[in-house]
Amino acid sequence: MEYGILSIIPAVLAIALAMITKNIVVSLVISVFVGSTIICGWNPIAGFLEMTHTHIFAALSEPSNMQALFMMTIISGFIALLTSSGGAGAFTSMVTKKVNTRAKCETGIWLGGLFVWFTDSGNSLIVGPIFEALAEKLRVSREKFAYILDCTTSPICSMIPIIGWGVTTISLIQAELDNAAITEVSGMDVFMQAIPFNYYAILTLFMAGLLAFTQWDYGPMLKAQNRSMKTGKTLRDGGVPMRSENKSGSDNEKEGKVSTMVIPLITLLVVLFAFLFSKDFLHERVAGSDLRTGIASAFFAATIVLIIMCLKDKLYTFTECVTIYTKGCANAMFMCIVLVLAWSLSSVTGTLNTAGYLIEISSGFLAPSMLPLVMFILGAIMSFATGTSWGTMGVLMPLGLPVAIDMGASLPLVSAAIVGGGLFGDHCSPISDTTVLASIGASCDHVDHFETQMPYAVTVAVICGVMFILAGMDTSPIMLAVAAVILTAVVFVLHKLSVKKYGQEKTPGNVTE
């Protein structure tokens, strides 16, 4: 059945309501219900049943989704016990002696995100808790924390050929090469050649590091950073964090040792990479279920080591450790609800064929000379409306690559444009799972994260659009350096204009004392 313009109503409604109500759960529930009602011919009773059975229950029945929910639950338990043991506080006190400014802390978060390149869904959940107490002490706003986490999820994963992102992209490219009977190059060749043109991914990573190091924030993010530095409120008044906070210095937190945090984290990384090497991840694709198994196993192992250390140092009894852990697991309930609803909305937009409608209304604009730009814009619109990059690539690769082959256009450039467009929505759409996970990792209000990140994402997207026009005339990789220079200049100008409007708070003398 063709739904026409009705197919975009749920996605638009979810985004609009999130901005108006600042309540992501209510916004998602209403949009999923409205979409289900449209599918059922505007019958609200049938729509309610459709929402529950076909979309919410279907989202829960997906093995990958259940694995993700379980993984987040056990991570929350680990975080609660780690925080309560005092390990995080001791680590923060030690690190602050060297990492004693907000810029250094933000740069550390950025570097940590780059290190965890093997998973977009687990990145924020691994890096966020490690820097949480330190970021709180050095007055990094939750909004900026979530932004940096979000920038180092999908953008870096999209350029790694040996994980799910790369394997999926290569497979989509290879299918079109096979259809066109092209044997001179492979999907892997095109993927690797496209990396220098993956402007959105590279510029997003570059901008996050630039803003962390220079503190050239602007727009709503500068206001959030000013609030945090001036008042110490890293979360705005009335903001609802996506998970329960684990603040250092609580009444029941123990005087832990640095080793109480470091040893479990080392255990986590050793177990995780041992698992990945057992799967020969450097040469073969690791299945998503296997990757989630590795992450969950690593956190289980780290939790066991943490409990042993708590018992050895007589911080807690075994029963107390279990109680703290299970209470921490309960903290994951809110984020689990949000993710299930986001998956349900994705199911609704899939049934309504939202992506297909967007292609249909824009297909007349596919002028050969503007193909990379048009594919990037199409991908950005589709991914933002649906919250999925893989779905966007799955639709646009079969559309854009055959056109590029017929025109003799650069396949790496067109492929990069499609990937970049898909990344835009995956990176900043409020209904994207990685956007939600970044809010969870930073314990940030989700709507605040979306509103402060959006101007940054749009800045990068606009420059990417310009670069795809220029790259159509010059496909030299040197264009990437040109893009970085342009972005730096634009960010500096926007920062100066925002400082004139909002000012910029300086670090108080007692922040690290």
Short mmCIF file of C-alpha atoms in Angstrom, two decimals:
data_model
loop_
_atom_site.label_atom_id
_atom_site.label_comp_id
_atom_site.label_asym_id
_atom_site.label_seq_id
_atom_site.Cartn_x
_atom_site.Cartn_y
_atom_site.Cartn_z
CA MET A 1 0.00 0.00 0.00
CA GLU A 2 1.22 3.48 -0.89
CA TYR A 3 0.91 6.02 1.94
CA GLY A 4 2.39 9.03 0.15
CA ILE A 5 3.01 12.08 2.28
CA LEU A 6 1.41 10.32 5.26
CA SER A 7 4.53 8.16 5.51
CA ILE A 8 6.63 11.02 6.90
CA ILE A 9 4.12 12.07 9.60
CA PRO A 10 5.40 9.76 12.41
CA ALA A 11 9.05 10.77 11.98
CA VAL A 12 8.25 14.48 11.73
CA LEU A 13 5.86 14.21 14.69
CA ALA A 14 8.48 12.49 16.85
CA ILE A 15 11.08 15.16 16.17
CA ALA A 16 8.66 18.07 16.60
CA LEU A 17 7.15 16.73 19.84
CA ALA A 18 10.59 16.01 21.29
CA MET A 19 11.57 19.64 20.75
CA ILE A 20 8.26 21.03 22.04
CA THR A 21 7.59 18.76 25.04
CA LYS A 22 11.21 17.91 25.84
CA ASN A 23 9.89 14.47 26.80
CA ILE A 24 11.32 11.80 24.52
CA VAL A 25 9.15 8.93 25.85
CA VAL A 26 5.87 10.76 25.31
CA SER A 27 7.02 11.94 21.87
CA LEU A 28 7.95 8.44 20.74
CA VAL A 29 4.79 6.81 22.10
CA ILE A 30 2.55 9.34 20.33
CA SER A 31 4.44 9.08 17.03
CA VAL A 32 4.42 5.26 17.08
CA PHE A 33 0.69 5.27 17.88
CA VAL A 34 -0.11 7.78 15.13
CA GLY A 35 1.94 5.80 12.62
CA SER A 36 0.23 2.56 13.62
CA THR A 37 -3.17 4.24 13.32
CA ILE A 38 -2.32 5.43 9.79
CA ILE A 39 -1.33 1.86 8.87
CA CYS A 40 -4.69 0.63 10.22
CA GLY A 41 -6.72 3.05 8.12
CA TRP A 42 -7.11 5.64 10.88
CA ASN A 43 -8.76 3.17 13.26
CA PRO A 44 -7.31 4.15 16.68
CA ILE A 45 -8.28 0.90 18.41
CA ALA A 46 -6.71 -1.22 15.70
CA GLY A 47 -3.78 1.21 15.70
CA PHE A 48 -3.23 0.68 19.41
CA LEU A 49 -3.15 -3.09 18.96
CA GLU A 50 -0.91 -2.71 15.90
CA MET A 51 1.51 -0.55 17.91
CA THR A 52 1.73 -3.07 20.74
CA HIS A 53 1.82 -6.34 18.82
CA THR A 54 3.39 -5.58 15.45
CA HIS A 55 5.92 -2.94 16.40
CA ILE A 56 6.76 -2.92 20.14
CA PHE A 57 6.60 -6.70 20.63
CA ALA A 58 8.33 -7.24 17.29
CA ALA A 59 11.16 -4.91 18.39
CA LEU A 60 11.52 -6.90 21.60
CA SER A 61 11.49 -10.22 19.75
CA GLU A 62 14.55 -9.29 17.67
CA PRO A 63 17.51 -11.21 19.13
CA SER A 64 19.92 -8.35 18.46
CA ASN A 65 17.67 -5.89 20.27
CA MET A 66 17.26 -8.14 23.30
CA GLN A 67 21.02 -8.64 23.41
CA ALA A 68 21.53 -4.88 23.33
CA LEU A 69 19.04 -4.32 26.17
CA PHE A 70 20.64 -7.01 28.30
CA MET A 71 24.08 -5.61 27.57
CA MET A 72 23.06 -2.14 28.73
CA THR A 73 21.47 -3.55 31.87
CA ILE A 74 24.61 -5.36 33.03
CA ILE A 75 26.74 -2.34 32.13
CA SER A 76 24.54 -0.18 34.36
CA GLY A 77 25.03 -2.65 37.21
CA PHE A 78 28.79 -2.56 36.75
CA ILE A 79 28.81 1.26 36.69
CA ALA A 80 26.80 1.43 39.92
CA LEU A 81 29.14 -0.92 41.78
CA LEU A 82 32.26 0.74 40.37
CA THR A 83 31.03 4.17 41.46
CA SER A 84 29.87 3.04 44.89
CA SER A 85 33.21 1.33 45.55
CA GLY A 86 34.97 4.68 45.35
CA GLY A 87 37.20 3.55 42.50
CA ALA A 88 35.86 6.19 40.12
CA GLY A 89 36.37 8.93 42.70
CA ALA A 90 39.93 7.82 43.44
CA PHE A 91 40.68 7.62 39.72
CA THR A 92 39.29 11.12 39.23
CA SER A 93 41.41 12.53 42.05
CA MET A 94 44.53 10.97 40.56
CA VAL A 95 43.87 11.92 36.95
CA THR A 96 42.85 15.48 37.84
CA LYS A 97 46.43 16.12 38.93
CA LYS A 98 47.34 15.91 35.24
CA VAL A 99 43.99 16.35 33.53
CA ASN A 100 43.12 19.51 35.41
CA THR A 101 41.21 21.54 32.83
CA ARG A 102 37.97 21.08 30.99
CA ALA A 103 39.77 21.11 27.63
CA LYS A 104 42.07 18.25 28.69
CA CYS A 105 39.12 16.24 29.98
CA GLU A 106 37.14 16.70 26.77
CA THR A 107 40.20 15.79 24.71
CA GLY A 108 40.56 12.65 26.82
CA ILE A 109 36.94 11.70 26.14
CA TRP A 110 37.56 12.22 22.42
CA LEU A 111 40.69 10.08 22.42
CA GLY A 112 38.89 7.40 24.42
CA GLY A 113 36.12 7.32 21.84
CA LEU A 114 38.66 6.94 19.03
CA PHE A 115 40.20 3.99 20.84
CA VAL A 116 36.87 2.13 21.05
CA TRP A 117 36.54 1.95 17.26
CA PHE A 118 35.11 -1.55 17.08
CA THR A 119 31.52 -0.84 18.16
CA ASP A 120 29.15 2.09 17.63
CA SER A 121 26.51 0.79 20.05
CA GLY A 122 28.95 0.01 22.87
CA ASN A 123 31.26 3.01 22.43
CA SER A 124 29.32 5.53 24.54
CA LEU A 125 28.52 2.95 27.20
CA ILE A 126 32.19 2.06 27.63
CA VAL A 127 33.80 5.52 27.43
CA GLY A 128 31.09 7.52 29.20
CA PRO A 129 31.29 5.91 32.64
CA ILE A 130 35.09 6.06 32.66
CA PHE A 131 35.11 9.87 32.36
CA GLU A 132 31.83 10.61 34.14
CA ALA A 133 33.18 11.61 37.56
CA LEU A 134 36.11 13.54 36.07
CA ALA A 135 33.86 15.44 33.66
CA GLU A 136 31.56 16.33 36.55
CA LYS A 137 34.42 17.65 38.63
CA LEU A 138 35.88 19.72 35.79
CA ARG A 139 32.45 21.10 34.83
CA VAL A 140 32.08 19.62 31.39
CA SER A 141 28.43 20.12 30.53
CA ARG A 142 26.47 16.92 29.93
CA GLU A 143 25.57 18.31 26.51
CA LYS A 144 29.21 18.63 25.45
CA PHE A 145 30.02 15.23 26.98
CA ALA A 146 27.23 13.58 24.97
CA TYR A 147 28.28 15.39 21.79
CA ILE A 148 31.85 14.09 21.97
CA LEU A 149 30.62 10.56 22.69
CA ASP A 150 28.21 10.72 19.76
CA CYS A 151 30.91 11.93 17.37
CA THR A 152 33.09 8.90 18.05
CA THR A 153 30.45 6.24 17.44
CA SER A 154 29.18 5.74 13.89
CA PRO A 155 31.60 8.19 12.18
CA ILE A 156 34.69 6.17 13.07
CA CYS A 157 32.97 2.79 12.64
CA SER A 158 31.91 3.75 9.11
CA MET A 159 35.56 3.76 8.02
CA ILE A 160 36.58 0.38 9.48
CA PRO A 161 36.25 -2.43 6.89
CA ILE A 162 36.53 -5.32 9.35
CA ILE A 163 33.45 -4.63 11.49
CA GLY A 164 29.73 -4.69 10.73
CA TRP A 165 29.66 -1.18 9.29
CA GLY A 166 32.38 -1.82 6.76
CA VAL A 167 31.24 -5.30 5.83
CA THR A 168 27.68 -4.08 5.21
CA THR A 169 28.84 -1.15 3.07
CA ILE A 170 31.25 -3.33 1.07
CA SER A 171 28.50 -5.88 0.45
CA LEU A 172 26.12 -3.20 -0.85
CA ILE A 173 28.79 -1.83 -3.19
CA GLN A 174 29.81 -5.29 -4.39
CA ALA A 175 26.23 -6.17 -5.25
CA GLU A 176 26.00 -3.21 -7.63
CA LEU A 177 29.39 -4.00 -9.18
CA ASP A 178 28.23 -7.57 -9.79
CA ASN A 179 24.96 -6.35 -11.33
CA ALA A 180 26.95 -4.17 -13.72
CA ALA A 181 29.40 -7.01 -14.45
CA ILE A 182 32.33 -4.88 -13.27
CA THR A 183 35.33 -7.01 -12.30
CA GLU A 184 38.16 -4.48 -12.48
CA VAL A 185 37.52 -3.32 -8.92
CA SER A 186 35.97 -4.96 -5.88
CA GLY A 187 33.65 -3.66 -3.21
CA MET A 188 36.61 -3.50 -0.84
CA ASP A 189 38.60 -1.43 -3.35
CA VAL A 190 35.80 1.10 -3.72
CA PHE A 191 35.27 1.22 0.06
CA MET A 192 38.92 1.93 0.81
CA GLN A 193 39.18 4.53 -1.98
CA ALA A 194 36.05 6.23 -0.61
CA ILE A 195 37.49 6.81 2.88
CA PRO A 196 39.23 10.14 2.01
CA PHE A 197 35.90 11.36 0.60
CA ASN A 198 33.86 10.33 3.64
CA TYR A 199 33.77 13.99 4.57
CA TYR A 200 30.99 13.80 7.13
CA ALA A 201 32.69 11.08 9.18
CA ILE A 202 36.17 12.62 9.08
CA LEU A 203 35.06 16.21 9.63
CA THR A 204 32.77 15.19 12.51
CA LEU A 205 35.67 13.45 14.24
CA PHE A 206 37.96 16.40 13.50
CA MET A 207 35.45 18.96 14.77
CA ALA A 208 34.88 17.10 18.04
CA GLY A 209 38.62 17.08 18.72
CA LEU A 210 38.98 20.71 17.64
CA LEU A 211 36.20 21.88 19.95
CA ALA A 212 37.54 19.83 22.85
CA PHE A 213 41.07 21.22 22.48
CA THR A 214 40.23 24.87 21.69
CA GLN A 215 36.90 25.27 23.55
CA TRP A 216 35.55 27.17 20.55
CA ASP A 217 31.95 26.26 21.33
CA TYR A 218 29.09 28.25 19.87
CA GLY A 219 25.32 28.53 19.88
CA PRO A 220 23.31 26.49 22.42
CA MET A 221 26.39 24.45 23.32
CA LEU A 222 28.26 27.56 24.46
CA LYS A 223 25.30 28.50 26.67
CA ALA A 224 25.37 25.01 28.20
CA GLN A 225 29.12 25.20 28.76
CA ASN A 226 28.78 28.65 30.33
CA ARG A 227 26.05 27.40 32.66
CA SER A 228 28.15 24.47 33.72
CA MET A 229 31.28 26.51 34.35
CA LYS A 230 29.53 29.38 36.14
CA THR A 231 27.15 27.42 38.36
CA GLY A 232 28.65 23.93 38.44
CA LYS A 233 25.36 22.56 37.07
CA THR A 234 26.49 20.17 34.35
CA LEU A 235 22.83 19.30 33.81
CA ARG A 236 20.33 22.13 33.43
CA ASP A 237 17.61 22.63 36.03
CA GLY A 238 14.68 20.42 35.03
CA GLY A 239 16.83 18.27 32.77
CA VAL A 240 16.11 14.53 32.90
CA PRO A 241 19.28 12.41 32.55
CA MET A 242 18.93 9.27 30.43
CA ARG A 243 20.18 7.15 33.31
CA SER A 244 20.47 7.55 37.06
CA GLU A 245 23.48 9.62 38.00
CA ASN A 246 26.51 8.09 39.66
CA LYS A 247 27.94 11.09 41.44
CA SER A 248 31.22 10.92 43.25
CA GLY A 249 31.12 11.82 46.89
CA SER A 250 27.72 10.40 47.80
CA ASP A 251 27.11 9.48 51.43
CA ASN A 252 27.38 5.72 50.87
CA GLU A 253 30.40 5.85 48.55
CA LYS A 254 33.52 4.20 49.93
CA GLU A 255 37.03 5.57 50.02
CA GLY A 256 38.27 3.34 47.24
CA LYS A 257 41.60 2.91 45.53
CA VAL A 258 42.56 3.73 41.97
CA SER A 259 43.19 0.03 41.43
CA THR A 260 39.54 -0.64 42.25
CA MET A 261 38.66 1.07 38.97
CA VAL A 262 41.72 0.41 36.83
CA ILE A 263 42.03 -3.36 37.32
CA PRO A 264 38.38 -4.14 36.41
CA LEU A 265 38.68 -1.90 33.33
CA ILE A 266 41.89 -3.62 32.26
CA THR A 267 40.11 -6.94 32.75
CA LEU A 268 37.27 -5.67 30.59
CA LEU A 269 39.59 -4.71 27.73
CA VAL A 270 41.70 -7.87 27.95
CA VAL A 271 38.65 -10.15 27.85
CA LEU A 272 37.05 -8.16 25.04
CA PHE A 273 40.11 -8.14 22.79
CA ALA A 274 40.92 -11.76 23.58
CA PHE A 275 37.43 -12.62 22.38
CA LEU A 276 37.84 -10.50 19.24
CA PHE A 277 41.18 -12.09 18.42
CA SER A 278 39.63 -15.52 18.90
CA LYS A 279 37.21 -14.51 16.14
CA ASP A 280 40.14 -13.35 13.96
CA PHE A 281 38.54 -9.90 13.78
CA LEU A 282 41.52 -8.44 11.91
CA HIS A 283 40.79 -10.65 8.90
CA GLU A 284 37.17 -11.71 9.16
CA ARG A 285 33.93 -10.00 9.95
CA VAL A 286 32.72 -10.48 13.52
CA ALA A 287 28.96 -11.00 13.62
CA GLY A 288 26.94 -8.47 15.61
CA SER A 289 25.74 -11.15 18.03
CA ASP A 290 29.33 -12.25 18.61
CA LEU A 291 30.45 -8.68 19.24
CA ARG A 292 27.67 -8.16 21.78
CA THR A 293 28.62 -11.48 23.37
CA GLY A 294 32.19 -10.25 23.70
CA ILE A 295 31.14 -6.95 25.28
CA ALA A 296 28.72 -8.62 27.71
CA SER A 297 31.30 -11.26 28.67
CA ALA A 298 33.91 -8.56 29.22
CA PHE A 299 31.61 -6.65 31.57
CA PHE A 300 30.70 -9.85 33.42
CA ALA A 301 34.39 -10.61 33.91
CA ALA A 302 35.10 -7.03 35.03
CA THR A 303 32.19 -7.22 37.49
CA ILE A 304 33.50 -10.47 39.01
CA VAL A 305 36.96 -8.93 39.44
CA LEU A 306 35.41 -5.78 40.95
CA ILE A 307 33.40 -7.83 43.47
CA ILE A 308 36.53 -9.77 44.45
CA MET A 309 38.39 -6.49 45.01
CA CYS A 310 35.52 -5.09 47.09
CA LEU A 311 35.61 -8.22 49.26
CA LYS A 312 39.42 -8.18 49.52
CA ASP A 313 39.48 -4.53 50.62
CA LYS A 314 36.46 -5.15 52.92
CA LEU A 315 34.44 -2.42 51.22
CA TYR A 316 31.28 -4.51 51.03
CA THR A 317 30.02 -7.98 51.78
CA PHE A 318 29.06 -10.20 48.86
CA THR A 319 25.36 -9.58 49.54
CA GLU A 320 25.91 -5.83 49.55
CA CYS A 321 27.78 -6.04 46.23
CA VAL A 322 24.90 -7.95 44.66
CA THR A 323 22.36 -5.46 46.04
CA ILE A 324 24.26 -2.46 44.64
CA TYR A 325 24.70 -4.24 41.31
CA THR A 326 21.00 -5.09 40.93
CA LYS A 327 19.96 -1.57 41.86
CA GLY A 328 22.31 -0.33 39.16
CA CYS A 329 20.67 -2.69 36.66
CA ALA A 330 17.32 -1.10 37.54
CA ASN A 331 18.76 2.28 36.48
CA ALA A 332 18.76 1.01 32.89
CA MET A 333 14.95 0.78 32.70
CA PHE A 334 14.39 4.28 31.33
CA MET A 335 16.96 3.95 28.56
CA CYS A 336 15.62 0.52 27.64
CA ILE A 337 12.13 1.99 27.22
CA VAL A 338 13.48 4.76 24.99
CA LEU A 339 15.40 2.33 22.80
CA VAL A 340 12.44 -0.03 22.40
CA LEU A 341 10.24 2.89 21.35
CA ALA A 342 12.90 4.15 18.92
CA TRP A 343 13.10 0.68 17.36
CA SER A 344 9.30 0.59 17.18
CA LEU A 345 9.23 3.90 15.34
CA SER A 346 11.81 2.55 12.91
CA SER A 347 9.49 -0.42 12.31
CA VAL A 348 6.58 1.95 11.67
CA THR A 349 8.53 4.07 9.18
CA GLY A 350 9.64 0.88 7.44
CA THR A 351 6.04 -0.28 7.05
CA LEU A 352 5.02 3.15 5.77
CA ASN A 353 8.00 3.10 3.36
CA THR A 354 9.12 6.54 4.48
CA ALA A 355 12.48 6.18 2.73
CA GLY A 356 10.85 5.14 -0.53
CA TYR A 357 8.57 8.17 -0.51
CA LEU A 358 11.50 10.55 0.06
CA ILE A 359 13.30 9.00 -2.92
CA GLU A 360 10.20 9.24 -5.09
CA ILE A 361 9.65 12.95 -4.51
CA SER A 362 13.31 13.80 -5.08
CA SER A 363 14.25 11.50 -7.95
CA GLY A 364 13.72 14.25 -10.51
CA PHE A 365 16.66 16.19 -9.09
CA LEU A 366 19.30 13.57 -9.91
CA ALA A 367 21.29 15.72 -12.33
CA PRO A 368 24.51 13.91 -13.35
CA SER A 369 26.88 16.74 -12.46
CA MET A 370 25.37 17.05 -8.99
CA LEU A 371 25.02 13.33 -8.24
CA PRO A 372 27.32 13.20 -5.17
CA LEU A 373 25.67 16.26 -3.60
CA VAL A 374 22.16 15.01 -4.34
CA MET A 375 22.90 11.57 -2.91
CA PHE A 376 24.36 13.17 0.22
CA ILE A 377 21.30 15.40 0.71
CA LEU A 378 18.91 12.50 0.07
CA GLY A 379 20.80 10.34 2.56
CA ALA A 380 20.81 13.09 5.18
CA ILE A 381 17.05 13.66 4.89
CA MET A 382 16.23 9.95 4.91
CA SER A 383 18.51 9.05 7.81
CA PHE A 384 17.33 12.00 9.90
CA ALA A 385 13.69 11.06 9.35
CA THR A 386 14.19 7.35 9.99
CA GLY A 387 17.10 7.39 12.47
CA THR A 388 18.97 4.67 10.58
CA SER A 389 22.07 4.87 8.42
CA TRP A 390 22.19 1.24 7.35
CA GLY A 391 18.61 1.41 6.07
CA THR A 392 19.48 4.59 4.19
CA MET A 393 22.51 2.99 2.56
CA GLY A 394 20.46 -0.09 1.74
CA VAL A 395 18.05 2.07 -0.23
CA LEU A 396 20.45 4.56 -1.84
CA MET A 397 23.33 2.31 -2.88
CA PRO A 398 21.13 0.44 -5.41
CA LEU A 399 19.83 3.80 -6.62
CA GLY A 400 22.99 5.91 -6.78
CA LEU A 401 25.68 3.48 -7.85
CA PRO A 402 23.98 2.30 -11.06
CA VAL A 403 23.49 5.95 -12.03
CA ALA A 404 27.16 6.66 -11.26
CA ILE A 405 28.22 3.66 -13.36
CA ASP A 406 26.07 4.78 -16.31
CA MET A 407 27.46 8.32 -16.12
CA GLY A 408 31.05 7.25 -15.56
CA ALA A 409 31.09 9.15 -12.27
CA SER A 410 33.52 8.35 -9.46
CA LEU A 411 32.20 5.32 -7.59
CA PRO A 412 34.26 6.03 -4.44
CA LEU A 413 32.95 9.61 -4.36
CA VAL A 414 29.30 8.65 -4.81
CA SER A 415 29.66 5.82 -2.29
CA ALA A 416 31.18 8.21 0.23
CA ALA A 417 28.34 10.68 -0.34
CA ILE A 418 25.74 8.00 0.39
CA VAL A 419 27.58 6.82 3.52
CA GLY A 420 28.00 10.41 4.71
CA GLY A 421 24.34 11.21 4.19
CA GLY A 422 23.38 8.11 6.15
CA LEU A 423 25.76 9.08 8.92
CA PHE A 424 24.18 12.51 9.36
CA GLY A 425 20.89 11.15 10.66
CA ASP A 426 22.51 8.29 12.54
CA HIS A 427 24.70 10.86 14.27
CA CYS A 428 22.17 13.54 15.19
CA SER A 429 18.57 12.35 14.72
CA PRO A 430 16.78 12.21 18.10
CA ILE A 431 15.32 8.82 17.15
CA SER A 432 18.68 7.26 16.26
CA ASP A 433 19.87 4.57 18.68
CA THR A 434 23.45 5.91 18.74
CA THR A 435 22.14 9.38 19.62
CA VAL A 436 20.14 7.84 22.46
CA LEU A 437 23.16 5.85 23.62
CA ALA A 438 25.33 8.99 23.69
CA SER A 439 22.77 10.63 25.99
CA ILE A 440 22.87 7.50 28.15
CA GLY A 441 26.67 7.39 28.25
CA ALA A 442 26.89 11.03 29.36
CA SER A 443 23.80 10.81 31.59
CA CYS A 444 22.41 13.77 29.63
CA ASP A 445 18.89 14.93 28.94
CA HIS A 446 18.23 13.51 25.49
CA VAL A 447 16.43 16.55 24.08
CA ASP A 448 19.21 18.82 25.39
CA HIS A 449 21.76 16.62 23.62
CA PHE A 450 19.81 16.81 20.36
CA GLU A 451 19.29 20.58 20.49
CA THR A 452 22.90 21.43 21.31
CA GLN A 453 24.41 18.94 18.87
CA MET A 454 22.22 19.84 15.90
CA PRO A 455 23.96 23.15 15.03
CA TYR A 456 27.32 21.35 15.05
CA ALA A 457 26.04 18.54 12.83
CA VAL A 458 24.47 21.01 10.39
CA THR A 459 27.73 23.00 10.22
CA VAL A 460 29.60 19.88 9.16
CA ALA A 461 26.83 18.85 6.75
CA VAL A 462 26.83 22.22 4.97
CA ILE A 463 30.59 22.11 4.50
CA CYS A 464 30.28 18.51 3.26
CA GLY A 465 27.75 19.68 0.68
CA VAL A 466 30.21 22.28 -0.59
CA MET A 467 32.99 19.71 -0.67
CA PHE A 468 30.94 17.24 -2.71
CA ILE A 469 30.41 19.96 -5.31
CA LEU A 470 34.14 20.74 -5.39
CA ALA A 471 35.09 17.05 -5.36
CA GLY A 472 32.96 16.57 -8.47
CA MET A 473 35.52 18.75 -10.23
CA ASP A 474 38.64 17.53 -8.40
CA THR A 475 38.73 14.06 -6.83
CA SER A 476 42.18 14.54 -5.30
CA PRO A 477 42.38 13.50 -1.61
CA ILE A 478 43.94 16.92 -0.95
CA MET A 479 40.37 18.20 -0.86
CA LEU A 480 40.07 16.70 2.62
CA ALA A 481 42.72 19.09 3.91
CA VAL A 482 40.84 21.97 2.25
CA ALA A 483 37.66 20.86 4.03
CA ALA A 484 39.45 20.78 7.42
CA VAL A 485 40.78 24.32 6.91
CA ILE A 486 37.34 25.62 5.91
CA LEU A 487 35.70 23.94 8.91
CA THR A 488 38.27 25.38 11.32
CA ALA A 489 37.70 28.88 9.97
CA VAL A 490 33.91 28.57 10.13
CA VAL A 491 33.97 27.22 13.70
CA PHE A 492 36.28 30.06 14.81
CA VAL A 493 34.01 32.72 13.33
CA LEU A 494 30.86 31.16 14.81
CA HIS A 495 32.57 30.94 18.19
CA LYS A 496 33.56 34.60 18.16
CA LEU A 497 30.02 35.65 17.19
CA SER A 498 28.54 33.52 19.98
CA VAL A 499 30.98 34.87 22.56
CA LYS A 500 29.85 38.40 21.69
CA LYS A 501 26.28 37.32 22.34
CA TYR A 502 26.64 34.99 25.34
CA GLY A 503 30.13 35.67 26.70
CA GLN A 504 32.43 32.86 27.82
CA GLU A 505 32.83 31.82 31.42
CA LYS A 506 36.37 31.26 32.66
CA THR A 507 37.42 28.39 34.92
CA PRO A 508 36.93 29.27 38.62
CA GLY A 509 40.02 28.81 40.73
CA ASN A 510 38.53 26.11 42.96
CA VAL A 511 37.32 23.66 40.31
CA THR A 512 40.16 21.20 40.79
CA GLU A 513 40.85 21.88 44.46
#
